[in-house]
Short mmCIF file of N, CA and C in Angstrom, two decimals:
data_model
loop_
_atom_site.label_atom_id
_atom_site.label_comp_id
_atom_site.label_asym_id
_atom_site.label_seq_id
_atom_site.Cartn_x
_atom_site.Cartn_y
_atom_site.Cartn_z
N MET A 1 -147.94 -152.38 100.41
CA MET A 1 -147.01 -152.45 99.28
C MET A 1 -147.66 -153.17 98.09
N ASN A 2 -148.13 -154.41 98.30
CA ASN A 2 -148.49 -155.31 97.27
C ASN A 2 -149.78 -154.55 96.53
N ASN A 3 -150.66 -154.17 97.36
CA ASN A 3 -151.88 -153.51 96.77
C ASN A 3 -151.67 -152.26 96.13
N GLU A 4 -150.60 -151.61 96.46
CA GLU A 4 -150.33 -150.20 95.78
C GLU A 4 -149.64 -150.53 94.47
N LEU A 5 -148.57 -151.58 94.39
CA LEU A 5 -148.15 -152.22 93.27
C LEU A 5 -149.15 -152.56 92.18
N LEU A 6 -150.16 -153.59 92.49
CA LEU A 6 -151.07 -154.04 91.79
C LEU A 6 -152.07 -153.06 91.27
N GLU A 7 -152.21 -151.89 92.23
CA GLU A 7 -152.88 -150.75 91.71
C GLU A 7 -152.36 -149.96 90.44
N ARG A 8 -151.16 -149.78 90.66
CA ARG A 8 -150.18 -148.97 89.71
C ARG A 8 -150.04 -149.82 88.37
N LEU A 9 -149.99 -151.01 88.60
CA LEU A 9 -149.73 -151.95 87.30
C LEU A 9 -151.22 -151.73 86.75
N HIS A 10 -152.46 -151.77 87.17
CA HIS A 10 -153.55 -151.89 86.66
C HIS A 10 -153.96 -150.51 85.95
N ARG A 11 -153.63 -149.53 86.68
CA ARG A 11 -153.69 -148.02 86.14
C ARG A 11 -153.09 -147.84 84.87
N GLU A 12 -151.63 -148.53 84.87
CA GLU A 12 -151.07 -148.45 83.45
C GLU A 12 -151.10 -149.47 82.47
N GLY A 13 -152.32 -150.39 82.88
CA GLY A 13 -152.59 -151.33 81.79
C GLY A 13 -151.73 -152.36 81.75
N LEU A 14 -150.91 -152.62 82.98
CA LEU A 14 -149.80 -153.62 82.70
C LEU A 14 -150.36 -155.02 83.65
N LYS A 15 -150.10 -156.19 83.52
CA LYS A 15 -150.34 -157.33 83.91
C LYS A 15 -149.19 -158.17 84.37
N LEU A 16 -149.27 -158.78 85.55
CA LEU A 16 -148.19 -159.52 86.12
C LEU A 16 -147.92 -160.75 85.08
N ALA A 17 -146.68 -161.20 85.01
CA ALA A 17 -146.46 -162.33 84.24
C ALA A 17 -146.98 -163.77 84.81
N SER A 18 -147.57 -164.57 84.18
CA SER A 18 -148.05 -165.88 84.84
C SER A 18 -146.94 -166.76 85.14
N PHE A 19 -147.35 -167.53 86.03
CA PHE A 19 -146.21 -168.48 86.67
C PHE A 19 -145.65 -169.57 85.59
N GLU A 20 -146.74 -169.84 84.56
CA GLU A 20 -146.36 -170.69 83.41
C GLU A 20 -145.33 -169.98 82.55
N LYS A 21 -145.54 -168.89 82.20
CA LYS A 21 -144.54 -168.02 81.41
C LYS A 21 -143.18 -167.99 82.08
N ARG A 22 -143.20 -167.76 83.30
CA ARG A 22 -142.02 -167.51 84.00
C ARG A 22 -141.18 -168.94 84.13
N ILE A 23 -141.94 -169.94 84.40
CA ILE A 23 -141.25 -171.12 84.36
C ILE A 23 -140.66 -171.57 82.84
N ILE A 24 -141.36 -171.37 82.00
CA ILE A 24 -140.95 -171.72 80.72
C ILE A 24 -139.63 -170.73 80.32
N ALA A 25 -139.70 -169.52 80.63
CA ALA A 25 -138.70 -168.63 80.51
C ALA A 25 -137.43 -169.15 81.33
N TYR A 26 -137.55 -169.64 82.58
CA TYR A 26 -136.68 -170.12 83.41
C TYR A 26 -135.86 -171.35 82.67
N LEU A 27 -136.66 -172.30 82.10
CA LEU A 27 -136.19 -173.27 81.30
C LEU A 27 -135.36 -173.21 80.11
N VAL A 28 -135.92 -172.07 79.45
CA VAL A 28 -135.16 -171.55 78.13
C VAL A 28 -133.85 -170.93 78.54
N ASP A 29 -133.78 -170.14 79.64
CA ASP A 29 -132.57 -169.60 79.98
C ASP A 29 -131.57 -170.65 80.53
N PHE A 30 -132.18 -171.74 81.26
CA PHE A 30 -131.42 -172.59 81.62
C PHE A 30 -130.56 -173.31 80.59
N PHE A 31 -131.61 -173.66 79.65
CA PHE A 31 -130.94 -174.47 78.38
C PHE A 31 -129.70 -173.58 77.78
N VAL A 32 -130.02 -172.18 77.60
CA VAL A 32 -129.14 -171.21 76.88
C VAL A 32 -127.77 -171.30 77.72
N ILE A 33 -127.87 -171.08 79.10
CA ILE A 33 -126.62 -171.10 80.03
C ILE A 33 -126.02 -172.41 79.92
N SER A 34 -126.66 -173.52 79.82
CA SER A 34 -126.11 -174.87 79.59
C SER A 34 -125.30 -174.98 78.48
N VAL A 35 -125.79 -174.71 77.33
CA VAL A 35 -124.99 -174.58 76.13
C VAL A 35 -123.78 -173.88 76.36
N ILE A 36 -123.89 -172.57 76.87
CA ILE A 36 -122.79 -171.81 76.75
C ILE A 36 -121.70 -172.32 77.70
N LEU A 37 -121.96 -173.01 78.83
CA LEU A 37 -121.28 -173.82 79.67
C LEU A 37 -120.56 -174.97 79.15
N SER A 38 -121.44 -175.57 78.27
CA SER A 38 -120.77 -176.87 77.50
C SER A 38 -119.70 -176.42 76.71
N PHE A 39 -119.74 -175.39 75.97
CA PHE A 39 -118.75 -174.94 75.04
C PHE A 39 -117.59 -174.27 75.86
N ILE A 40 -117.63 -173.82 77.16
CA ILE A 40 -116.54 -173.39 77.92
C ILE A 40 -115.73 -174.67 78.38
N PHE A 41 -116.49 -175.83 78.92
CA PHE A 41 -115.77 -176.99 79.35
C PHE A 41 -115.98 -178.18 78.34
N VAL A 42 -116.13 -178.13 77.33
CA VAL A 42 -115.99 -179.37 76.57
C VAL A 42 -114.56 -179.96 76.43
N ASP A 43 -113.58 -179.24 76.51
CA ASP A 43 -112.14 -179.57 76.33
C ASP A 43 -111.85 -180.19 77.67
N ASN A 44 -112.20 -179.42 78.60
CA ASN A 44 -111.72 -179.78 80.00
C ASN A 44 -112.40 -181.11 80.51
N LEU A 45 -113.66 -181.24 80.23
CA LEU A 45 -114.33 -182.68 80.63
C LEU A 45 -113.85 -183.70 79.82
N ALA A 46 -113.22 -183.61 78.57
CA ALA A 46 -112.91 -184.64 77.75
C ALA A 46 -111.50 -185.19 78.27
N ASN A 47 -110.68 -184.29 78.82
CA ASN A 47 -109.47 -184.61 79.22
C ASN A 47 -109.32 -184.74 81.03
N THR A 48 -110.40 -185.01 81.54
CA THR A 48 -110.46 -185.08 83.14
C THR A 48 -109.99 -186.45 83.59
N ASN A 49 -109.07 -186.46 84.54
CA ASN A 49 -108.90 -187.66 85.21
C ASN A 49 -109.13 -187.50 86.63
N TYR A 50 -108.56 -188.52 87.39
CA TYR A 50 -109.02 -188.43 88.81
C TYR A 50 -108.20 -187.39 89.60
N GLU A 51 -107.02 -187.03 89.07
CA GLU A 51 -106.00 -186.26 89.84
C GLU A 51 -106.48 -184.62 89.65
N ASN A 52 -106.98 -184.42 88.36
CA ASN A 52 -107.57 -183.05 88.20
C ASN A 52 -108.95 -182.74 88.31
N ALA A 53 -109.62 -183.85 88.69
CA ALA A 53 -111.09 -183.94 88.90
C ALA A 53 -111.59 -182.46 90.03
N ALA A 54 -110.87 -182.52 90.93
CA ALA A 54 -111.20 -181.66 92.25
C ALA A 54 -111.04 -180.21 91.77
N ASP A 55 -109.85 -180.00 91.08
CA ASP A 55 -109.58 -178.67 90.53
C ASP A 55 -110.50 -178.30 89.52
N LEU A 56 -110.99 -179.10 88.75
CA LEU A 56 -111.85 -178.71 87.55
C LEU A 56 -113.31 -178.31 88.41
N THR A 57 -113.74 -179.27 89.28
CA THR A 57 -114.91 -178.89 89.97
C THR A 57 -114.86 -177.49 90.56
N ARG A 58 -113.70 -177.03 91.39
CA ARG A 58 -113.78 -175.63 91.60
C ARG A 58 -113.73 -174.88 90.57
N LYS A 59 -113.07 -174.92 89.47
CA LYS A 59 -113.49 -173.97 88.36
C LYS A 59 -114.95 -174.04 87.81
N MET A 60 -115.37 -175.21 87.78
CA MET A 60 -116.85 -175.10 87.26
C MET A 60 -117.73 -174.66 88.21
N ILE A 61 -117.54 -174.67 89.52
CA ILE A 61 -118.52 -173.75 90.42
C ILE A 61 -118.40 -172.36 90.14
N ILE A 62 -117.19 -171.91 90.33
CA ILE A 62 -116.91 -170.44 90.03
C ILE A 62 -117.35 -170.01 88.55
N THR A 63 -117.16 -170.73 87.57
CA THR A 63 -117.53 -170.36 86.12
C THR A 63 -119.20 -170.26 86.03
N VAL A 64 -119.66 -171.39 86.50
CA VAL A 64 -121.17 -171.56 86.54
C VAL A 64 -121.91 -170.26 87.19
N PHE A 65 -121.29 -170.12 88.34
CA PHE A 65 -121.85 -168.71 89.16
C PHE A 65 -121.66 -167.36 88.40
N LEU A 66 -120.30 -167.18 87.65
CA LEU A 66 -120.10 -166.01 86.97
C LEU A 66 -120.92 -165.97 85.64
N VAL A 67 -120.89 -167.09 84.98
CA VAL A 67 -121.73 -167.12 83.78
C VAL A 67 -123.20 -166.85 83.85
N ASN A 68 -123.89 -167.44 85.08
CA ASN A 68 -125.13 -167.24 85.37
C ASN A 68 -125.43 -165.85 85.67
N PHE A 69 -124.58 -165.21 86.73
CA PHE A 69 -124.57 -163.88 86.90
C PHE A 69 -124.59 -163.00 85.63
N LEU A 70 -123.58 -163.14 85.01
CA LEU A 70 -123.35 -162.21 83.79
C LEU A 70 -124.67 -162.29 82.69
N TYR A 71 -124.97 -163.41 82.53
CA TYR A 71 -126.08 -163.68 81.64
C TYR A 71 -127.27 -162.86 82.02
N HIS A 72 -127.75 -163.15 83.15
CA HIS A 72 -129.00 -162.33 83.94
C HIS A 72 -128.70 -160.86 84.14
N PHE A 73 -127.47 -160.46 84.38
CA PHE A 73 -127.28 -159.18 84.77
C PHE A 73 -127.29 -158.39 83.44
N ILE A 74 -126.53 -158.73 82.34
CA ILE A 74 -126.47 -157.80 81.12
C ILE A 74 -127.77 -157.98 80.41
N PHE A 75 -128.43 -159.04 80.36
CA PHE A 75 -129.80 -159.06 79.76
C PHE A 75 -130.82 -158.16 80.56
N ALA A 76 -130.79 -158.11 81.96
CA ALA A 76 -131.62 -157.34 82.63
C ALA A 76 -131.38 -155.95 82.42
N PHE A 77 -130.23 -155.60 82.57
CA PHE A 77 -129.79 -154.04 82.38
C PHE A 77 -129.99 -153.63 81.02
N LEU A 78 -129.56 -154.34 80.09
CA LEU A 78 -129.84 -153.69 78.74
C LEU A 78 -131.12 -154.00 78.08
N TYR A 79 -131.78 -154.86 78.40
CA TYR A 79 -133.16 -155.11 77.71
C TYR A 79 -134.33 -155.27 78.61
N GLY A 80 -133.95 -155.44 79.94
CA GLY A 80 -135.10 -155.77 81.00
C GLY A 80 -135.63 -157.15 80.76
N ALA A 81 -135.10 -158.06 79.84
CA ALA A 81 -135.43 -159.37 79.82
C ALA A 81 -134.46 -160.27 79.24
N SER A 82 -134.34 -161.67 79.54
CA SER A 82 -133.46 -162.58 79.12
C SER A 82 -133.99 -163.15 77.88
N VAL A 83 -133.41 -164.07 77.39
CA VAL A 83 -133.73 -164.80 76.01
C VAL A 83 -135.09 -165.47 76.55
N GLY A 84 -135.21 -166.23 77.39
CA GLY A 84 -136.27 -166.86 77.85
C GLY A 84 -137.53 -165.96 78.10
N LYS A 85 -137.32 -164.71 78.78
CA LYS A 85 -138.31 -163.75 78.89
C LYS A 85 -138.74 -163.02 77.54
N PHE A 86 -137.84 -163.04 76.72
CA PHE A 86 -138.11 -162.47 75.29
C PHE A 86 -139.23 -163.35 74.72
N LEU A 87 -138.75 -164.66 74.54
CA LEU A 87 -139.54 -165.55 73.99
C LEU A 87 -141.03 -165.69 74.54
N CYS A 88 -141.10 -165.52 75.97
CA CYS A 88 -142.31 -165.79 76.53
C CYS A 88 -143.14 -164.41 76.50
N LYS A 89 -142.63 -163.40 76.21
CA LYS A 89 -143.01 -161.89 76.15
C LYS A 89 -143.43 -161.44 77.49
N ILE A 90 -142.44 -161.54 78.50
CA ILE A 90 -142.47 -161.10 79.73
C ILE A 90 -141.28 -160.25 80.02
N ALA A 91 -141.31 -159.36 80.86
CA ALA A 91 -140.10 -158.57 81.10
C ALA A 91 -139.95 -158.13 82.69
N ILE A 92 -138.77 -157.90 82.84
CA ILE A 92 -138.51 -157.35 84.33
C ILE A 92 -138.60 -155.87 84.40
N VAL A 93 -139.35 -155.23 85.42
CA VAL A 93 -139.55 -153.82 85.37
C VAL A 93 -139.21 -153.46 86.91
N ASP A 94 -138.66 -152.10 87.28
CA ASP A 94 -138.57 -151.51 88.69
C ASP A 94 -139.97 -151.48 89.04
N ASP A 95 -140.22 -151.80 90.48
CA ASP A 95 -141.39 -151.96 90.94
C ASP A 95 -142.08 -150.41 91.19
N ARG A 96 -141.33 -149.51 91.18
CA ARG A 96 -141.54 -147.97 91.45
C ARG A 96 -141.81 -147.27 90.05
N LEU A 97 -140.98 -147.41 89.24
CA LEU A 97 -140.89 -146.53 88.00
C LEU A 97 -141.61 -147.17 86.83
N LEU A 98 -141.72 -148.64 86.90
CA LEU A 98 -142.31 -149.53 85.82
C LEU A 98 -141.58 -149.24 84.44
N ASP A 99 -140.04 -149.34 84.76
CA ASP A 99 -139.30 -149.22 83.85
C ASP A 99 -138.16 -150.22 83.87
N LYS A 100 -137.56 -150.66 82.84
CA LYS A 100 -136.49 -151.56 83.11
C LYS A 100 -135.41 -151.28 84.22
N PRO A 101 -134.90 -152.23 84.94
CA PRO A 101 -134.12 -152.07 85.94
C PRO A 101 -132.95 -151.56 85.72
N ASN A 102 -132.48 -150.58 86.65
CA ASN A 102 -131.14 -149.90 86.39
C ASN A 102 -129.95 -150.80 86.62
N LEU A 103 -128.82 -150.21 86.40
CA LEU A 103 -127.51 -151.00 86.82
C LEU A 103 -127.35 -151.93 88.08
N LEU A 104 -127.54 -151.17 89.29
CA LEU A 104 -127.60 -151.70 90.62
C LEU A 104 -128.79 -152.85 90.73
N GLN A 105 -129.94 -152.42 90.27
CA GLN A 105 -130.80 -153.58 90.44
C GLN A 105 -130.80 -154.78 89.64
N SER A 106 -130.12 -154.48 88.30
CA SER A 106 -129.91 -155.69 87.40
C SER A 106 -128.65 -156.56 88.25
N ALA A 107 -127.75 -156.00 89.02
CA ALA A 107 -126.83 -156.69 89.68
C ALA A 107 -127.27 -157.44 90.73
N ILE A 108 -128.00 -156.74 91.60
CA ILE A 108 -128.38 -157.42 92.85
C ILE A 108 -129.49 -158.38 92.49
N ARG A 109 -130.28 -158.30 91.37
CA ARG A 109 -131.01 -159.40 90.92
C ARG A 109 -130.48 -160.44 90.36
N ALA A 110 -129.46 -160.40 89.72
CA ALA A 110 -128.76 -161.57 89.29
C ALA A 110 -128.05 -162.37 90.36
N ILE A 111 -127.43 -161.57 91.29
CA ILE A 111 -126.92 -162.31 92.62
C ILE A 111 -127.96 -162.90 93.34
N MET A 112 -129.09 -162.35 93.57
CA MET A 112 -130.08 -163.02 94.46
C MET A 112 -130.70 -164.16 93.67
N ARG A 113 -130.57 -164.10 92.25
CA ARG A 113 -131.09 -165.22 91.60
C ARG A 113 -130.40 -166.32 91.70
N ASN A 114 -128.95 -166.47 91.94
CA ASN A 114 -127.99 -167.34 91.97
C ASN A 114 -128.19 -167.84 93.48
N VAL A 115 -128.41 -166.93 94.39
CA VAL A 115 -128.68 -167.30 95.79
C VAL A 115 -129.93 -168.23 95.76
N SER A 116 -130.98 -167.66 95.17
CA SER A 116 -132.43 -168.43 95.36
C SER A 116 -132.18 -169.87 94.62
N GLU A 117 -131.40 -170.09 93.50
CA GLU A 117 -131.08 -171.25 92.92
C GLU A 117 -130.29 -172.25 93.71
N ASN A 118 -129.55 -171.55 94.44
CA ASN A 118 -128.52 -172.62 95.45
C ASN A 118 -129.48 -172.84 96.80
N CYS A 119 -130.33 -172.17 97.02
CA CYS A 119 -131.05 -172.50 98.21
C CYS A 119 -132.37 -173.42 97.79
N PHE A 120 -132.03 -174.22 96.93
CA PHE A 120 -133.21 -175.23 96.51
C PHE A 120 -134.37 -174.63 96.04
N MET A 121 -134.06 -173.60 95.28
CA MET A 121 -135.17 -172.77 94.45
C MET A 121 -136.16 -172.24 95.39
N LEU A 122 -135.95 -172.06 96.88
CA LEU A 122 -136.95 -171.50 97.57
C LEU A 122 -137.42 -170.19 97.15
N GLY A 123 -136.37 -169.24 96.86
CA GLY A 123 -136.76 -167.84 96.59
C GLY A 123 -137.90 -168.02 95.26
N TYR A 124 -137.74 -168.83 94.49
CA TYR A 124 -138.80 -169.04 93.32
C TYR A 124 -140.21 -169.53 94.10
N PHE A 125 -140.15 -170.26 94.71
CA PHE A 125 -141.30 -170.90 95.44
C PHE A 125 -142.04 -169.68 96.37
N TRP A 126 -141.43 -168.79 96.50
CA TRP A 126 -141.75 -167.63 97.30
C TRP A 126 -142.84 -166.78 96.57
N ALA A 127 -142.65 -166.97 95.18
CA ALA A 127 -143.64 -166.11 94.37
C ALA A 127 -145.17 -166.80 94.63
N PHE A 128 -145.30 -168.10 94.94
CA PHE A 128 -146.55 -168.56 95.14
C PHE A 128 -147.17 -168.11 96.24
N GLY A 129 -146.63 -167.18 97.19
CA GLY A 129 -147.18 -167.07 98.43
C GLY A 129 -147.58 -165.51 98.68
N ASN A 130 -147.42 -164.74 97.35
CA ASN A 130 -147.69 -163.26 97.60
C ASN A 130 -148.40 -162.94 96.16
N ASP A 131 -149.32 -161.87 96.33
CA ASP A 131 -150.06 -161.44 95.29
C ASP A 131 -149.45 -160.87 94.10
N SER A 132 -148.24 -160.39 94.40
CA SER A 132 -147.40 -159.75 93.16
C SER A 132 -146.53 -160.68 92.55
N ARG A 133 -146.56 -161.87 93.04
CA ARG A 133 -145.75 -163.05 92.40
C ARG A 133 -144.34 -162.61 92.41
N LYS A 134 -143.78 -162.04 93.46
CA LYS A 134 -142.43 -161.59 93.66
C LYS A 134 -141.47 -162.71 94.10
N THR A 135 -140.55 -162.98 93.44
CA THR A 135 -139.46 -163.99 93.95
C THR A 135 -138.41 -163.16 94.93
N TRP A 136 -137.40 -163.90 95.56
CA TRP A 136 -136.63 -163.30 96.65
C TRP A 136 -135.70 -162.19 95.68
N GLN A 137 -135.46 -162.61 94.35
CA GLN A 137 -134.71 -161.58 93.46
C GLN A 137 -135.48 -160.23 93.28
N ASP A 138 -136.86 -160.53 93.20
CA ASP A 138 -137.78 -159.15 92.89
C ASP A 138 -137.79 -158.52 94.15
N TYR A 139 -137.93 -159.13 95.33
CA TYR A 139 -137.98 -158.22 96.53
C TYR A 139 -136.73 -157.63 96.88
N VAL A 140 -135.60 -158.36 96.70
CA VAL A 140 -134.51 -157.57 97.06
C VAL A 140 -134.16 -156.42 96.02
N ALA A 141 -134.32 -156.70 94.83
CA ALA A 141 -133.90 -155.63 93.65
C ALA A 141 -135.08 -154.70 93.45
N LYS A 142 -136.06 -154.77 94.13
CA LYS A 142 -137.35 -154.02 93.97
C LYS A 142 -137.81 -153.98 92.54
N THR A 143 -138.18 -155.14 92.10
CA THR A 143 -138.61 -155.33 90.65
C THR A 143 -139.80 -156.14 90.63
N VAL A 144 -140.35 -156.35 89.45
CA VAL A 144 -141.46 -157.18 89.33
C VAL A 144 -141.52 -157.62 87.80
N VAL A 145 -141.87 -158.74 87.35
CA VAL A 145 -142.07 -159.32 86.02
C VAL A 145 -143.47 -159.24 85.43
N ILE A 146 -143.48 -158.47 84.64
CA ILE A 146 -144.89 -158.45 83.94
C ILE A 146 -144.78 -158.90 82.44
N GLU A 147 -146.11 -158.93 81.87
CA GLU A 147 -146.49 -159.28 80.57
C GLU A 147 -146.08 -158.08 79.68
N VAL A 148 -145.52 -158.44 78.33
CA VAL A 148 -145.31 -157.10 77.51
C VAL A 148 -146.15 -157.20 76.30
N ALA A 149 -146.84 -158.26 76.23
CA ALA A 149 -147.81 -158.54 74.71
C ALA A 149 -149.06 -159.34 75.18
#
């Protein structure tokens, strides 16, 4: 499958995104999501005390998951790239059609991205062990990340 995908990418004149660009894109997205979350929780954090800390922690865990999911789902579905990927000139594409991911692929990829992050980033390190540089979310959603410029 990897050889077939790599041959198809080569025929279409497409190149896999480098690890460096993917790492930079991840860091940019992490920063953007952190800013969004800080706006959501700025008042709650200022007024936290010992009694409501556990409740706030539960709300934060759920909110972080949802914001992370929605951010990556919406950008992948609408544009095939998040803010970080736009800046790094890389994009997510369906590994069969070489077009932006559909609604289901975008949702699956966003969920698996959260799973990968919560498993000590193991899903990301998976990309170092295969020629197509696929992470867990790429395998499950049947996508690949390519250079666009």
